[in-house]
mmCIF file of C-alpha atoms in Angstrom:
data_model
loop_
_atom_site.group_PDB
_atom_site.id
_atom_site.type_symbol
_atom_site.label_atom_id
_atom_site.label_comp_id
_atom_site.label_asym_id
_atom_site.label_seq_id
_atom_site.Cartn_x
_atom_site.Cartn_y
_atom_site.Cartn_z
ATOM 1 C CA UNK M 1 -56.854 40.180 3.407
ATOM 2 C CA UNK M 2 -54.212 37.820 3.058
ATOM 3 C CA UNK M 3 -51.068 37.693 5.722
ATOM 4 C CA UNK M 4 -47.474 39.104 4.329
ATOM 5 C CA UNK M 5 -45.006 36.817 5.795
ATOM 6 C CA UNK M 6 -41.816 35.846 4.312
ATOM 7 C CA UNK M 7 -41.942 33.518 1.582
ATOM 8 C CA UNK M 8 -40.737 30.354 2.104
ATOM 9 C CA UNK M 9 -38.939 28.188 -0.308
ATOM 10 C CA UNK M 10 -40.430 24.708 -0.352
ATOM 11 C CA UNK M 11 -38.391 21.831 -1.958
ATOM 12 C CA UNK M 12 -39.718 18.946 -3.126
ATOM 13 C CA UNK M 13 -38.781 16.210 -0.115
ATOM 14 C CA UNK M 14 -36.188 13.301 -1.577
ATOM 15 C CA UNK M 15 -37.685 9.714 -1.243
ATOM 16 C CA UNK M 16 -35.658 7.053 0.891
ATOM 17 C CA UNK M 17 -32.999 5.101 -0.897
ATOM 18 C CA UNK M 18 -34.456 1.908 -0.595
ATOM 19 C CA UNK M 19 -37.628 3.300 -3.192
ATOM 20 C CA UNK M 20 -35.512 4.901 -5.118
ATOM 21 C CA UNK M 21 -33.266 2.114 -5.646
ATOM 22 C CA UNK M 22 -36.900 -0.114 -6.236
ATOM 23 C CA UNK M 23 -37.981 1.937 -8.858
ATOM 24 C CA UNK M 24 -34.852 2.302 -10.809
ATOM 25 C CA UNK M 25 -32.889 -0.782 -10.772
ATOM 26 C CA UNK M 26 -30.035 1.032 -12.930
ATOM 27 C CA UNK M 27 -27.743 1.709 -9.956
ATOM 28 C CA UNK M 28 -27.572 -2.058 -8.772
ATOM 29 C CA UNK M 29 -27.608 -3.133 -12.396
ATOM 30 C CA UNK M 30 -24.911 -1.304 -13.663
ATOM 31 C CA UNK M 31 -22.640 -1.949 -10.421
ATOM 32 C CA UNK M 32 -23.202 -5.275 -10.638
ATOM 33 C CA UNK M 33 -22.424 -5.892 -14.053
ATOM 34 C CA UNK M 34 -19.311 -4.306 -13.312
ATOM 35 C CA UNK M 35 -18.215 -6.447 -10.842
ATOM 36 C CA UNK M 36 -18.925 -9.297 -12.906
ATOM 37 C CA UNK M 37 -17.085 -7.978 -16.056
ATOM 38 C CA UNK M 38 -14.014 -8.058 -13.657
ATOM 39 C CA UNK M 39 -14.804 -10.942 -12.112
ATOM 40 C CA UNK M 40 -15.262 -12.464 -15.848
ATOM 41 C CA UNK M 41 -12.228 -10.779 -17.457
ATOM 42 C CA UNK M 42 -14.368 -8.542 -20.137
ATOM 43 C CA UNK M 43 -13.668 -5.102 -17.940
ATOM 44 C CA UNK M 44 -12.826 -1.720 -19.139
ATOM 45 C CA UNK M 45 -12.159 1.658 -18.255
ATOM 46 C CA UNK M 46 -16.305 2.478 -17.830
ATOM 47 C CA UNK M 47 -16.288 -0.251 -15.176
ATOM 48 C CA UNK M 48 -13.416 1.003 -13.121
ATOM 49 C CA UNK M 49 -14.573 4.477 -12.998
ATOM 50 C CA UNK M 50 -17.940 2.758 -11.956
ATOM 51 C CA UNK M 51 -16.311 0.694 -8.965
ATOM 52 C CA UNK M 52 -14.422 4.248 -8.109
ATOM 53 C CA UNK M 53 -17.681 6.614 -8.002
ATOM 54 C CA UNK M 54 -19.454 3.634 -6.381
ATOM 55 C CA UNK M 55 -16.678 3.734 -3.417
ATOM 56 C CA UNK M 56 -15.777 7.432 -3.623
ATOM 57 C CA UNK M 57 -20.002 7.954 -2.992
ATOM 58 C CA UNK M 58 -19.993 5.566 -0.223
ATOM 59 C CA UNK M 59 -17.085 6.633 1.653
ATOM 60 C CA UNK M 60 -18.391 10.142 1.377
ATOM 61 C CA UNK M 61 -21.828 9.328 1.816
ATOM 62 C CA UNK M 62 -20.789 7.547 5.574
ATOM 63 C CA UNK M 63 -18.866 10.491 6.607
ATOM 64 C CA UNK M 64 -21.888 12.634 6.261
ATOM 65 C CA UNK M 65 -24.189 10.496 7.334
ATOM 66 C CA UNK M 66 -25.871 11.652 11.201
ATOM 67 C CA UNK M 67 -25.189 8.004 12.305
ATOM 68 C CA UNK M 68 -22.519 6.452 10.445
ATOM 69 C CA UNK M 69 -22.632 3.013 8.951
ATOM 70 C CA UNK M 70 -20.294 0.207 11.319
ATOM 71 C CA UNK M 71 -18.042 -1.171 8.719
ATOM 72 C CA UNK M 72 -18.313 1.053 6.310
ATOM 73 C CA UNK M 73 -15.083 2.141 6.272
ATOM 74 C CA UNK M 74 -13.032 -0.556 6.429
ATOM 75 C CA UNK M 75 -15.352 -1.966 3.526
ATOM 76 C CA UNK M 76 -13.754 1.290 1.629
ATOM 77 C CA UNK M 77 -10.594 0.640 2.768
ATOM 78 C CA UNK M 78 -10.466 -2.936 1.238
ATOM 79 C CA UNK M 79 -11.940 -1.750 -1.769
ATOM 80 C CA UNK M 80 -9.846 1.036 -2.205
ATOM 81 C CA UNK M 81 -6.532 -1.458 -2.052
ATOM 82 C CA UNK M 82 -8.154 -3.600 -4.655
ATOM 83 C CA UNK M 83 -8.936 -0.371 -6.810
ATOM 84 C CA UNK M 84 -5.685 1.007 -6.815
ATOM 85 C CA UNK M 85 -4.252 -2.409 -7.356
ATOM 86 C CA UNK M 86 -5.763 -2.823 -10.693
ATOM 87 C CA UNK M 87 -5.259 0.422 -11.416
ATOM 88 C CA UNK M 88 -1.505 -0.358 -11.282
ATOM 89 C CA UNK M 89 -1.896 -3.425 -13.141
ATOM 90 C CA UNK M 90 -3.525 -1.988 -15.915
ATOM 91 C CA UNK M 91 -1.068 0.963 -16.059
ATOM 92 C CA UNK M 92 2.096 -2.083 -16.708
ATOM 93 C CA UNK M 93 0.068 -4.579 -18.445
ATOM 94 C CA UNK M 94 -2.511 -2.723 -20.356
ATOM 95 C CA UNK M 95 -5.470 -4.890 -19.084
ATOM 96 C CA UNK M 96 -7.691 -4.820 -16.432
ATOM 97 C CA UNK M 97 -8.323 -7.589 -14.076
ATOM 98 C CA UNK M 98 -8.339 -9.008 -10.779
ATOM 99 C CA UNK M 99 -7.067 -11.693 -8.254
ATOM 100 C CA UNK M 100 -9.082 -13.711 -6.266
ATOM 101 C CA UNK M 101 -8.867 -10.959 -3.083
ATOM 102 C CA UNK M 102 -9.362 -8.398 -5.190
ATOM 103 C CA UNK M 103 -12.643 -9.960 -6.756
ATOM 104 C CA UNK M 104 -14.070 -10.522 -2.967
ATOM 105 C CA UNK M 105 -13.403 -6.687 -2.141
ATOM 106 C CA UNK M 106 -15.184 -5.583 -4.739
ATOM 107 C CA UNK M 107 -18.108 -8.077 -4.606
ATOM 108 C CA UNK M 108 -17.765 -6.859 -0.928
ATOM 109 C CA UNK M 109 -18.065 -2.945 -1.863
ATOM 110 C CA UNK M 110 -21.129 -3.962 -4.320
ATOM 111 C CA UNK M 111 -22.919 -5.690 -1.419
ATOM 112 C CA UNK M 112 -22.036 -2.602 1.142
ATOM 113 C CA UNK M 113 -23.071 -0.176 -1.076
ATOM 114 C CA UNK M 114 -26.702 -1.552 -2.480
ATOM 115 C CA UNK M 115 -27.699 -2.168 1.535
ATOM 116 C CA UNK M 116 -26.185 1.284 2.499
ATOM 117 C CA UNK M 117 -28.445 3.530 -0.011
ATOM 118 C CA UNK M 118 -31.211 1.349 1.120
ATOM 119 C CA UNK M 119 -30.935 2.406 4.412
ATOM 120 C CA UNK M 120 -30.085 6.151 3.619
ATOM 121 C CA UNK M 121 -32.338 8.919 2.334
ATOM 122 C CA UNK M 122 -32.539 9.880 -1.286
ATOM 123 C CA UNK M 123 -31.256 13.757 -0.020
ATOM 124 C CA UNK M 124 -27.877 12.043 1.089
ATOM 125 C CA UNK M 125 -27.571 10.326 -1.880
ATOM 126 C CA UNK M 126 -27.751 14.046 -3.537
ATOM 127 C CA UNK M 127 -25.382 16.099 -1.796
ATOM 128 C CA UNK M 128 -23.141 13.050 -1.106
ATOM 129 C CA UNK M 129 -23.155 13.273 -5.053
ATOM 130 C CA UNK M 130 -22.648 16.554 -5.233
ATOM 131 C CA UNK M 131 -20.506 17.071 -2.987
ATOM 132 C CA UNK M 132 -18.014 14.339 -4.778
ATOM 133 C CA UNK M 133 -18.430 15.901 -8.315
ATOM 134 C CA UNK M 134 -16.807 19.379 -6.347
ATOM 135 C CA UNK M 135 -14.415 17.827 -4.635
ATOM 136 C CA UNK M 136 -13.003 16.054 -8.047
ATOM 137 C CA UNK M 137 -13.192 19.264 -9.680
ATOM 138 C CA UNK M 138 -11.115 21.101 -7.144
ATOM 139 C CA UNK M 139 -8.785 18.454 -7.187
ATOM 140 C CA UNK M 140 -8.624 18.660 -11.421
ATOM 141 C CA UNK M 141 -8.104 22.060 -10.923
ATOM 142 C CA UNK M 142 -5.424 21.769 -8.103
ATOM 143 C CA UNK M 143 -3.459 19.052 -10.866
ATOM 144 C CA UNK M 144 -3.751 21.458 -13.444
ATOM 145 C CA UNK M 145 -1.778 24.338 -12.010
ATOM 146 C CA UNK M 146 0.814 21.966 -10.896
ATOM 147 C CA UNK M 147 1.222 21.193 -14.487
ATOM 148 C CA UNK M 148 1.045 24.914 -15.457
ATOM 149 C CA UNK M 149 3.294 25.753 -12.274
#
Protein backbone atom coordinates (compact mmCIF):
# COMPACT_ATOMS: atom_id res chain seq x y z
CA UNK A 1 0.00 0.00 0.00
CA UNK A 2 1.28 3.20 -0.89
CA UNK A 3 2.28 5.99 1.97
CA UNK A 4 -0.26 9.20 2.32
CA UNK A 5 1.98 12.04 2.94
CA UNK A 6 1.41 15.49 1.92
CA UNK A 7 1.86 16.25 -1.56
CA UNK A 8 4.53 18.21 -2.45
CA UNK A 9 4.69 20.74 -5.15
CA UNK A 10 7.78 20.24 -7.27
CA UNK A 11 8.92 23.12 -9.61
CA UNK A 12 10.88 22.73 -12.33
CA UNK A 13 14.60 24.08 -10.99
CA UNK A 14 15.74 27.48 -13.10
CA UNK A 15 19.13 26.97 -14.96
CA UNK A 16 22.12 29.42 -14.07
CA UNK A 17 22.29 32.66 -15.95
CA UNK A 18 25.33 32.09 -17.64
CA UNK A 19 23.33 28.92 -19.81
CA UNK A 20 20.60 30.71 -20.14
CA UNK A 21 22.21 33.66 -21.48
CA UNK A 22 24.35 30.82 -23.91
CA UNK A 23 21.44 29.49 -25.30
CA UNK A 24 19.53 32.57 -26.05
CA UNK A 25 21.74 35.28 -27.13
CA UNK A 26 18.57 37.73 -27.38
CA UNK A 27 19.23 39.47 -24.05
CA UNK A 28 22.94 40.53 -24.92
CA UNK A 29 21.86 41.12 -28.50
CA UNK A 30 19.20 43.34 -28.03
CA UNK A 31 21.09 45.39 -25.14
CA UNK A 32 23.80 45.76 -27.13
CA UNK A 33 22.32 46.99 -30.11
CA UNK A 34 20.87 49.48 -28.00
CA UNK A 35 23.78 50.87 -26.78
CA UNK A 36 25.12 51.15 -30.09
CA UNK A 37 22.00 52.86 -31.65
CA UNK A 38 22.83 55.60 -29.00
CA UNK A 39 26.18 55.46 -29.34
CA UNK A 40 25.48 55.79 -33.33
CA UNK A 41 22.69 58.40 -33.14
CA UNK A 42 19.77 56.00 -34.73
CA UNK A 43 18.02 55.54 -31.01
CA UNK A 44 14.44 55.56 -30.12
CA UNK A 45 12.03 55.21 -27.53
CA UNK A 46 12.32 50.98 -27.68
CA UNK A 47 16.00 51.47 -26.84
CA UNK A 48 15.58 53.70 -23.85
CA UNK A 49 13.00 51.65 -22.26
CA UNK A 50 15.56 48.78 -23.00
CA UNK A 51 18.60 50.61 -21.19
CA UNK A 52 15.81 51.39 -18.26
CA UNK A 53 14.50 47.62 -17.70
CA UNK A 54 18.14 46.56 -18.25
CA UNK A 55 19.18 48.92 -15.11
CA UNK A 56 15.87 48.81 -13.21
CA UNK A 57 16.53 44.56 -13.37
CA UNK A 58 19.99 44.95 -12.26
CA UNK A 59 19.62 47.27 -9.51
CA UNK A 60 16.82 45.11 -8.26
CA UNK A 61 18.33 41.99 -9.07
CA UNK A 62 21.65 43.11 -6.60
CA UNK A 63 19.46 44.06 -3.82
CA UNK A 64 18.04 40.63 -3.71
CA UNK A 65 20.78 38.89 -4.40
CA UNK A 66 22.23 36.60 -0.97
CA UNK A 67 25.70 38.13 -1.73
CA UNK A 68 25.50 41.28 -3.47
CA UNK A 69 27.53 42.23 -6.48
CA UNK A 70 30.71 45.00 -5.39
CA UNK A 71 30.03 47.77 -7.76
CA UNK A 72 26.95 47.15 -8.71
CA UNK A 73 25.47 49.96 -7.47
CA UNK A 74 27.41 52.63 -8.24
CA UNK A 75 27.40 51.06 -11.89
CA UNK A 76 23.41 51.90 -11.48
CA UNK A 77 24.01 54.99 -10.15
CA UNK A 78 26.09 56.22 -13.20
CA UNK A 79 23.74 54.77 -15.44
CA UNK A 80 20.85 56.08 -13.93
CA UNK A 81 22.40 59.91 -14.32
CA UNK A 82 23.03 59.17 -17.94
CA UNK A 83 19.35 57.76 -18.28
CA UNK A 84 17.64 60.51 -16.87
CA UNK A 85 19.90 62.85 -18.72
CA UNK A 86 18.70 61.83 -22.05
CA UNK A 87 15.55 61.51 -20.90
CA UNK A 88 15.61 65.31 -20.35
CA UNK A 89 17.18 65.93 -23.53
CA UNK A 90 14.78 64.25 -25.49
CA UNK A 91 11.85 65.83 -23.57
CA UNK A 92 13.44 69.74 -24.94
CA UNK A 93 14.91 68.62 -28.10
CA UNK A 94 12.80 65.83 -29.34
CA UNK A 95 15.79 63.46 -30.03
CA UNK A 96 17.56 61.06 -28.27
CA UNK A 97 21.22 60.97 -27.84
CA UNK A 98 24.18 61.02 -25.81
CA UNK A 99 27.53 62.72 -24.78
CA UNK A 100 30.62 61.14 -24.58
CA UNK A 101 30.06 60.31 -20.49
CA UNK A 102 26.90 59.35 -21.07
CA UNK A 103 27.90 56.77 -23.89
CA UNK A 104 30.67 55.19 -21.34
CA UNK A 105 27.85 54.73 -18.56
CA UNK A 106 25.85 52.97 -20.57
CA UNK A 107 28.48 50.82 -22.37
CA UNK A 108 29.42 50.47 -18.61
CA UNK A 109 25.75 49.23 -17.49
CA UNK A 110 25.79 46.79 -20.73
CA UNK A 111 29.10 45.27 -19.58
CA UNK A 112 27.80 45.04 -15.69
CA UNK A 113 24.78 43.61 -16.55
CA UNK A 114 25.79 40.63 -19.22
CA UNK A 115 28.65 39.46 -16.41
CA UNK A 116 26.07 39.90 -13.53
CA UNK A 117 23.26 37.37 -14.99
CA UNK A 118 26.15 35.19 -15.76
CA UNK A 119 27.02 34.86 -12.42
CA UNK A 120 23.36 34.75 -11.01
CA UNK A 121 20.79 31.97 -11.19
CA UNK A 122 18.07 31.86 -13.77
CA UNK A 123 15.35 31.94 -10.47
CA UNK A 124 16.76 35.53 -9.66
CA UNK A 125 16.51 36.56 -12.93
CA UNK A 126 12.59 35.55 -12.48
CA UNK A 127 11.43 37.11 -9.46
CA UNK A 128 13.92 40.01 -9.92
CA UNK A 129 11.59 40.31 -13.11
CA UNK A 130 8.71 39.94 -11.49
CA UNK A 131 9.13 41.64 -8.88
CA UNK A 132 9.96 44.93 -11.19
CA UNK A 133 6.83 44.45 -13.45
CA UNK A 134 4.76 44.89 -9.69
CA UNK A 135 6.55 47.44 -8.51
CA UNK A 136 5.90 49.59 -11.94
CA UNK A 137 2.41 48.70 -11.73
CA UNK A 138 1.92 49.96 -8.22
CA UNK A 139 3.66 52.91 -9.07
CA UNK A 140 1.16 53.41 -12.47
CA UNK A 141 -1.45 52.95 -10.22
CA UNK A 142 -0.15 55.33 -7.42
CA UNK A 143 0.23 58.20 -10.65
CA UNK A 144 -3.09 57.52 -11.66
CA UNK A 145 -5.02 58.51 -8.57
CA UNK A 146 -2.92 61.52 -8.26
CA UNK A 147 -4.31 62.46 -11.55
CA UNK A 148 -7.86 61.39 -10.52
CA UNK A 149 -7.22 63.02 -6.94
Amino acid sequence: MRKRGAHIKHTAAQPPGIVCISLDQRYETRLRMSVSAFRAGIAGKDHFLDLCDTHDLLALANSMAMRPVPGVPEVCKAAEIAILNIHDRELQTGKWGVTGDESAALVLLADTAISFWSAQSGELFRVAYQRMVQMRRDERARQMREVAA
